[in-house]
PDB file of N, CA and C in Angstrom:
ATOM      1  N   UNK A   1     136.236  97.616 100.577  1.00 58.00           N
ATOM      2  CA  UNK A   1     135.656  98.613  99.708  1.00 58.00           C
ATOM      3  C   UNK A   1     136.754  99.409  99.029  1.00 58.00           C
ATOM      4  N   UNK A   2     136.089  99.572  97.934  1.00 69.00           N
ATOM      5  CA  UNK A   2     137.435 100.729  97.044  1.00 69.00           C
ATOM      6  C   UNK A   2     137.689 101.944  97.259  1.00 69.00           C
ATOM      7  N   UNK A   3     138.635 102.358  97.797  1.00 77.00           N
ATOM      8  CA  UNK A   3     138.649 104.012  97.967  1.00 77.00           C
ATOM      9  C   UNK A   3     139.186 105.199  97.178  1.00 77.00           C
ATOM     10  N   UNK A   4     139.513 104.798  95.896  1.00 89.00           N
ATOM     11  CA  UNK A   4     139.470 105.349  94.709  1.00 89.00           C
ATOM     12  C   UNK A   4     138.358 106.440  94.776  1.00 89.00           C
ATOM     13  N   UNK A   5     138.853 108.088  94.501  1.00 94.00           N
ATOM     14  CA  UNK A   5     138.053 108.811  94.515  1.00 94.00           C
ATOM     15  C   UNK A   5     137.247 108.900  93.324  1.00 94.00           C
ATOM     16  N   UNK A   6     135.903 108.870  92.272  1.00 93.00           N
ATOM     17  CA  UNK A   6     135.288 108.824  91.387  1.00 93.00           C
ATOM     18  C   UNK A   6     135.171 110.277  91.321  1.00 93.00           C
ATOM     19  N   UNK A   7     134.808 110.103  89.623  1.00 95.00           N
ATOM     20  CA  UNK A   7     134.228 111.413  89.187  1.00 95.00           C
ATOM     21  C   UNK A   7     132.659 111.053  88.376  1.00 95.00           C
ATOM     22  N   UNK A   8     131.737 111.530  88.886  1.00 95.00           N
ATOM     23  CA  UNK A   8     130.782 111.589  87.664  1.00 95.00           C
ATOM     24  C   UNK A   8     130.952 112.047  86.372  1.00 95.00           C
ATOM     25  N   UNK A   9     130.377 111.094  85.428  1.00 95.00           N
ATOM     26  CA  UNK A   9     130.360 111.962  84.054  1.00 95.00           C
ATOM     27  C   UNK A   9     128.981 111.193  83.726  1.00 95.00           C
ATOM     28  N   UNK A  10     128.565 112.718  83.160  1.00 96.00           N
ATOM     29  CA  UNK A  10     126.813 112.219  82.051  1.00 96.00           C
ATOM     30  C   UNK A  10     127.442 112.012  80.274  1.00 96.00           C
ATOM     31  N   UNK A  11     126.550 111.049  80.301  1.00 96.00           N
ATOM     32  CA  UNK A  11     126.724 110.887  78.749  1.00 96.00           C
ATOM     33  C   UNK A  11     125.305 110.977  77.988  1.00 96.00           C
ATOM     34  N   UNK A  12     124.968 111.164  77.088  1.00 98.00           N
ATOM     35  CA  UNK A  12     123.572 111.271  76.544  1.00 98.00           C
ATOM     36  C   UNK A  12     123.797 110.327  75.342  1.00 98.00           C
ATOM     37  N   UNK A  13     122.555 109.177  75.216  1.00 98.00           N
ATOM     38  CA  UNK A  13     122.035 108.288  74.120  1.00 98.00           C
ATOM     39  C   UNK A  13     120.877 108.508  73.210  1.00 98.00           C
ATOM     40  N   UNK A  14     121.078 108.237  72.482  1.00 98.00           N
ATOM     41  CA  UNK A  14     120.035 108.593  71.265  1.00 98.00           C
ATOM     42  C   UNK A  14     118.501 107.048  71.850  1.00 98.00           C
ATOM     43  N   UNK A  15     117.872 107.495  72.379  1.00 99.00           N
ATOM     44  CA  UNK A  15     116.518 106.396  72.655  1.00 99.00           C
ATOM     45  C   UNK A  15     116.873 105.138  72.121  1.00 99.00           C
ATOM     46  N   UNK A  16     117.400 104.946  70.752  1.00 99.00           N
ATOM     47  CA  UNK A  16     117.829 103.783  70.199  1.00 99.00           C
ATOM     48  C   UNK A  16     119.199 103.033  71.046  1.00 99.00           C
ATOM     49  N   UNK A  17     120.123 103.318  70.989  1.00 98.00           N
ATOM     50  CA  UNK A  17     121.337 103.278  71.693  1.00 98.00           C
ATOM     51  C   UNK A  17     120.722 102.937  73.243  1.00 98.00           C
ATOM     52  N   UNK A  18     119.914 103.663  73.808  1.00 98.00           N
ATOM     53  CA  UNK A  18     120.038 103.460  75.103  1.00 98.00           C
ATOM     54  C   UNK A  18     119.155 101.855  75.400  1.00 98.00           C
ATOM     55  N   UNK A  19     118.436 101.979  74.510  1.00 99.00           N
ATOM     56  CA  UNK A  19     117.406 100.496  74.248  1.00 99.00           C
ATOM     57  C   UNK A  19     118.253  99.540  73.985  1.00 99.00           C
ATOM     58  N   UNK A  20     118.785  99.592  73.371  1.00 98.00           N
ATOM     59  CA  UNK A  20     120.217  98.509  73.049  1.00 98.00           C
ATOM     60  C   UNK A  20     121.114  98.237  74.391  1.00 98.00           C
ATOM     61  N   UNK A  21     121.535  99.174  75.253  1.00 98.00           N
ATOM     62  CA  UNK A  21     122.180  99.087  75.680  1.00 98.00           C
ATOM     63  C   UNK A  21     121.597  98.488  77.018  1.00 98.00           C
ATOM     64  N   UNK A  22     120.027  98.772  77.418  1.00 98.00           N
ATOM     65  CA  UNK A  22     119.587  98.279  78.859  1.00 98.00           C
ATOM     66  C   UNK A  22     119.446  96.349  78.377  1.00 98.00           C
ATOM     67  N   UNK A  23     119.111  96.213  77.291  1.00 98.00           N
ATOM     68  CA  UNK A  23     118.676  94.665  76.667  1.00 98.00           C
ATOM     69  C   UNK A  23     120.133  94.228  77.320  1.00 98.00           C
ATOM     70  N   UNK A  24     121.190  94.566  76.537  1.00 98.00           N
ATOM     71  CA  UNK A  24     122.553  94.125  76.913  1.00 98.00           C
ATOM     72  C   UNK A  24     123.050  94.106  78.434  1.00 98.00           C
ATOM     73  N   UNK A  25     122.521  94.839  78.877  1.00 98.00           N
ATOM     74  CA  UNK A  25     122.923  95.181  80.766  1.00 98.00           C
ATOM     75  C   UNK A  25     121.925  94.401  81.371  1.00 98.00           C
ATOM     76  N   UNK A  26     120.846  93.843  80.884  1.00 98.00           N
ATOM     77  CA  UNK A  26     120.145  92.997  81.604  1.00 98.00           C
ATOM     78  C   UNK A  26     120.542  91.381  80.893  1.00 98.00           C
ATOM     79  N   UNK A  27     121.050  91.538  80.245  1.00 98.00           N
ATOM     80  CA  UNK A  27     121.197  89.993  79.483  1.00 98.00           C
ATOM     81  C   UNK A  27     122.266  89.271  80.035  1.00 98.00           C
ATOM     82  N   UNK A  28     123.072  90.559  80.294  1.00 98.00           N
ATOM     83  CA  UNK A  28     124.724  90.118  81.396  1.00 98.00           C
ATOM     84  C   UNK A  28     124.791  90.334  82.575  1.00 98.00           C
ATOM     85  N   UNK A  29     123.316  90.934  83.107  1.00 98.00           N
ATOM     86  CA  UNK A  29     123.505  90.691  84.737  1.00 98.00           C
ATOM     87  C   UNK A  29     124.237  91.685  84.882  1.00 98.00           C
ATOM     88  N   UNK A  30     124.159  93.291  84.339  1.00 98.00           N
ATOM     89  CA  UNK A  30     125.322  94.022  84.912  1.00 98.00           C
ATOM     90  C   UNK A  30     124.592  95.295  85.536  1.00 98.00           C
ATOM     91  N   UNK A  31     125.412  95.975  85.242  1.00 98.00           N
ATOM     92  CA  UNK A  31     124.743  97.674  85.548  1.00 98.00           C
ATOM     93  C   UNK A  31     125.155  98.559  84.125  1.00 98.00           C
ATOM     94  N   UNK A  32     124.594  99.870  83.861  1.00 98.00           N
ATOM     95  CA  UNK A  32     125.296 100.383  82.821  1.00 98.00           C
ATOM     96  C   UNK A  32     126.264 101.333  83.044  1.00 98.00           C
ATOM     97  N   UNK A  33     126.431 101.367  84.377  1.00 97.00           N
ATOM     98  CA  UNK A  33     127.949 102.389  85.055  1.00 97.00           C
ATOM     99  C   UNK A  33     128.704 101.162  84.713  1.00 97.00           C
ATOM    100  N   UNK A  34     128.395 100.115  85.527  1.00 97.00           N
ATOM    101  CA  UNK A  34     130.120  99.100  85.145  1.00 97.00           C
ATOM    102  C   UNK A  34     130.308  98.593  83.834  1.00 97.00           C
ATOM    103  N   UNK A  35     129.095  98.197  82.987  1.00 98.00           N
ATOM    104  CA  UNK A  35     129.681  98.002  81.449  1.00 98.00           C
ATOM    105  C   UNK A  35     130.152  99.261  80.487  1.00 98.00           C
ATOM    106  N   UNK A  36     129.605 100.596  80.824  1.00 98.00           N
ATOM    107  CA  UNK A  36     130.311 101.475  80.013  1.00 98.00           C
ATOM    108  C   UNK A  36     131.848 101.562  80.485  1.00 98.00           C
ATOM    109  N   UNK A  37     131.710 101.504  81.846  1.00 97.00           N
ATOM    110  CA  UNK A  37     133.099 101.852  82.552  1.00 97.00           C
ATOM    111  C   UNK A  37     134.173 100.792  82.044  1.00 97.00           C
ATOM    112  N   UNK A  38     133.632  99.724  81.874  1.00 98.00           N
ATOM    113  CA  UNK A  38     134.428  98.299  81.643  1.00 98.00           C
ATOM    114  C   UNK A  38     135.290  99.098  79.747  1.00 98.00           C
ATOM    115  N   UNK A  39     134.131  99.163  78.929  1.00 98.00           N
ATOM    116  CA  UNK A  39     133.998  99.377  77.834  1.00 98.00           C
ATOM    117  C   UNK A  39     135.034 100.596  77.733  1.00 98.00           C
ATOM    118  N   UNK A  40     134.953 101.439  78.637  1.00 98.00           N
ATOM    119  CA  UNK A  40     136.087 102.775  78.313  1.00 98.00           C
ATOM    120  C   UNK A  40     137.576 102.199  78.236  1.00 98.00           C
ATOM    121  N   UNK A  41     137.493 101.347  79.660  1.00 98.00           N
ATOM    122  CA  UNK A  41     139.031 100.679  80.181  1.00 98.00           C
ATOM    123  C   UNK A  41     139.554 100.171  78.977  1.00 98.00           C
ATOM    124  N   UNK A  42     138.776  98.913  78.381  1.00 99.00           N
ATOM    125  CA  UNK A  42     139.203  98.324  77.233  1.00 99.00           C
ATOM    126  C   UNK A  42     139.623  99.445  76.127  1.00 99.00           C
ATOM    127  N   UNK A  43     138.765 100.053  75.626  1.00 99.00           N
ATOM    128  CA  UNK A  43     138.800 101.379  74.732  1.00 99.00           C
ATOM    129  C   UNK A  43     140.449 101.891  74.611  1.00 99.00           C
ATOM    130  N   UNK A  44     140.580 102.186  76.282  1.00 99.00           N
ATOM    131  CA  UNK A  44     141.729 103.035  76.399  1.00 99.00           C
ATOM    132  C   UNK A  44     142.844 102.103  76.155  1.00 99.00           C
ATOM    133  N   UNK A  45     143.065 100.407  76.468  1.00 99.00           N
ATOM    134  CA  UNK A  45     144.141  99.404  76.880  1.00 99.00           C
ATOM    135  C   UNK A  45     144.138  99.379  75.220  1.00 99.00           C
ATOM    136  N   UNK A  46     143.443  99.479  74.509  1.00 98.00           N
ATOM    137  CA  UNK A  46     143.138  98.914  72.814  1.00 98.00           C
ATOM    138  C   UNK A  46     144.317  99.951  72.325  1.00 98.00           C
ATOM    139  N   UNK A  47     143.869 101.574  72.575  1.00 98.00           N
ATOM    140  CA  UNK A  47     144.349 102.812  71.801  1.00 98.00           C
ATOM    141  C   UNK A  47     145.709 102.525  72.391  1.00 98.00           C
ATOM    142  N   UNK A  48     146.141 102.126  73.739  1.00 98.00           N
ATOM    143  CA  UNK A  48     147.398 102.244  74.242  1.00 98.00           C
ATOM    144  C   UNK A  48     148.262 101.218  73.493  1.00 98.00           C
ATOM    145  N   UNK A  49     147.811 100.214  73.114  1.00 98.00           N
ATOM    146  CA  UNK A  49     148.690  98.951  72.512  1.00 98.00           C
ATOM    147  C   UNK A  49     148.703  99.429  70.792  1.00 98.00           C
ATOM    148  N   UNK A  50     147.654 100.064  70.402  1.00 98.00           N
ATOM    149  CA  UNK A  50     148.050 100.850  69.114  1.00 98.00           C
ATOM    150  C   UNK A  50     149.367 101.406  68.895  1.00 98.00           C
ATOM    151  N   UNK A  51     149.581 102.185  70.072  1.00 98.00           N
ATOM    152  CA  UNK A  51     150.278 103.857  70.130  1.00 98.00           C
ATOM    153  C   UNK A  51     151.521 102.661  69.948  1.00 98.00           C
ATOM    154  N   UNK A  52     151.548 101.760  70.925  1.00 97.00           N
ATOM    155  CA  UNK A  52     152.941 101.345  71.395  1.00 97.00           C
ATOM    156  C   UNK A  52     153.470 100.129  70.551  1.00 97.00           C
ATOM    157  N   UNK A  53     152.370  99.718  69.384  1.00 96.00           N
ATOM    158  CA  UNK A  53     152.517  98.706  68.069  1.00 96.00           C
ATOM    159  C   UNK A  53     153.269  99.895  67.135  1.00 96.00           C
ATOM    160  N   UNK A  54     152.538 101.006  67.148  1.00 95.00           N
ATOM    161  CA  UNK A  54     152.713 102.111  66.066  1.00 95.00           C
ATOM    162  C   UNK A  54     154.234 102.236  65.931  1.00 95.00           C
ATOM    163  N   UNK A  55     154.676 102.718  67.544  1.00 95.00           N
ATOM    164  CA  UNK A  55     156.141 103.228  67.676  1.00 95.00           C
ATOM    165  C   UNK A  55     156.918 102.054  67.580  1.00 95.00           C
ATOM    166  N   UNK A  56     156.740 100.757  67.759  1.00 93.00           N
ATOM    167  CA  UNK A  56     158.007  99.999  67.651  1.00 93.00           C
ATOM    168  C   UNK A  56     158.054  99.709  66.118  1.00 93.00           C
ATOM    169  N   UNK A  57     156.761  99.813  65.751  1.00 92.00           N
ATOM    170  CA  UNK A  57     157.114  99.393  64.119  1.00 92.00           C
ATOM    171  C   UNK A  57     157.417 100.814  63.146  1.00 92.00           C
ATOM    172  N   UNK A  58     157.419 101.826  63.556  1.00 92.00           N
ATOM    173  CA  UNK A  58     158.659 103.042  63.040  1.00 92.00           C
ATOM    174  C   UNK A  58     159.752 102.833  63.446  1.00 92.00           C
ATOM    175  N   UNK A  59     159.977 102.545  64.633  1.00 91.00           N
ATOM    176  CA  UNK A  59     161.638 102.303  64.906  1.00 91.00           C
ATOM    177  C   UNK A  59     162.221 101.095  63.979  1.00 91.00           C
ATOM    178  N   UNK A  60     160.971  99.890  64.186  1.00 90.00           N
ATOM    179  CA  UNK A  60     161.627  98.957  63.118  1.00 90.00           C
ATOM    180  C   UNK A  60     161.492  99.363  61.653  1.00 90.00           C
ATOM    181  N   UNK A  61     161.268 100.583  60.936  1.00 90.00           N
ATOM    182  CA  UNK A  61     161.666 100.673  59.788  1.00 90.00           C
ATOM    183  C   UNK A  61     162.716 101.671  60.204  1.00 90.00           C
ATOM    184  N   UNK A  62     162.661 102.281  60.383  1.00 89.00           N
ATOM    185  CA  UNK A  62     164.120 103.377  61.485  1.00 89.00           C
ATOM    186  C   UNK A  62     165.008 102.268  60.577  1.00 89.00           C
ATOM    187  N   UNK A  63     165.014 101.448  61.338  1.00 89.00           N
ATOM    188  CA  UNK A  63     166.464 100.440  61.751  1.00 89.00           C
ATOM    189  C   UNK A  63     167.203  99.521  60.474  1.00 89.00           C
ATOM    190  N   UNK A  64     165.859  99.928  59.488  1.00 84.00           N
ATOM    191  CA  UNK A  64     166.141  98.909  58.172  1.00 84.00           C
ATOM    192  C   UNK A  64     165.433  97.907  57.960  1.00 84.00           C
ATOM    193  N   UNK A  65     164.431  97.528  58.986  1.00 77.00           N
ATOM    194  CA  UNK A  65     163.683  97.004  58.558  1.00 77.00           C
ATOM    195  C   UNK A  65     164.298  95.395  58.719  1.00 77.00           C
ATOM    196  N   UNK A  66     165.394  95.567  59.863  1.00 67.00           N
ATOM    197  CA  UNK A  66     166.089  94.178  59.702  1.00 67.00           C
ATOM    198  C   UNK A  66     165.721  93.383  61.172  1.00 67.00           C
ATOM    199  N   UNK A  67     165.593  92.019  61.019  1.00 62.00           N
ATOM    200  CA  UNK A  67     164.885  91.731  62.259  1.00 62.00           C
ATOM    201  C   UNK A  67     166.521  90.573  62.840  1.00 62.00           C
ATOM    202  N   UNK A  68     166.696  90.672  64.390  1.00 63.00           N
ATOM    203  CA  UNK A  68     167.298  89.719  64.487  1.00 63.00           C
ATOM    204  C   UNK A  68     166.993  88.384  64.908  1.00 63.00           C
ATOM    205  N   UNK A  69     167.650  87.254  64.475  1.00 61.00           N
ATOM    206  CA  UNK A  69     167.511  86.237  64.863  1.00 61.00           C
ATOM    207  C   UNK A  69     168.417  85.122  65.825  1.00 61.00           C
ATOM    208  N   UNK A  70     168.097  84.491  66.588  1.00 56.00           N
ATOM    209  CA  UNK A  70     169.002  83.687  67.569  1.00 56.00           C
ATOM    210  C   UNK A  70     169.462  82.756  67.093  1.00 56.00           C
ATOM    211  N   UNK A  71     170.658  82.292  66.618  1.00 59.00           N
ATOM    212  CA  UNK A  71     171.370  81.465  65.831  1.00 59.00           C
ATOM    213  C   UNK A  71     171.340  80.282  66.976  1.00 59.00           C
ATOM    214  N   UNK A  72     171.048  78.733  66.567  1.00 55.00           N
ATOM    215  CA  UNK A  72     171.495  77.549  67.102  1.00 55.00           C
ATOM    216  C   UNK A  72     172.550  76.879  67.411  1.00 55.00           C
TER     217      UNK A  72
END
């Protein structure tokens, strides 16, 4: 068992949204704690590979914009 301490959080859906979302949680066999939860993780791994695309490609104009290559 996981012993990771949790926090609750409420979220509120518009009737539409939430209809959408039980079709989808029953279509995949899931729950809607673990697909939102799934859905945040990704969310956050997405924004993090942004941040860290963002900064290497300022440094690579930083630098001139020159790329190196491995000669044969």
């Amino acid at each position: 068992m996981n012993n990771d301490v949790t926090t609750l959080i409420s979220v509120q859906f518009t009737q539409e949204l939430n209809s959408l979302l039980n079709t989808i949680v029953e279509e995949n066999n899931t729950t809607k704690t673990e697909f939102i939860r799934q859905a945040v993780i990704e969310k956050i791994e997405d924004m993090y590979d942004i941040k860290v695309a963002d900064e290497a490609y300022k440094k690579w104009v930083e630098c001139g914009k020159k790329l190196s290559h491995m000669k044969k």
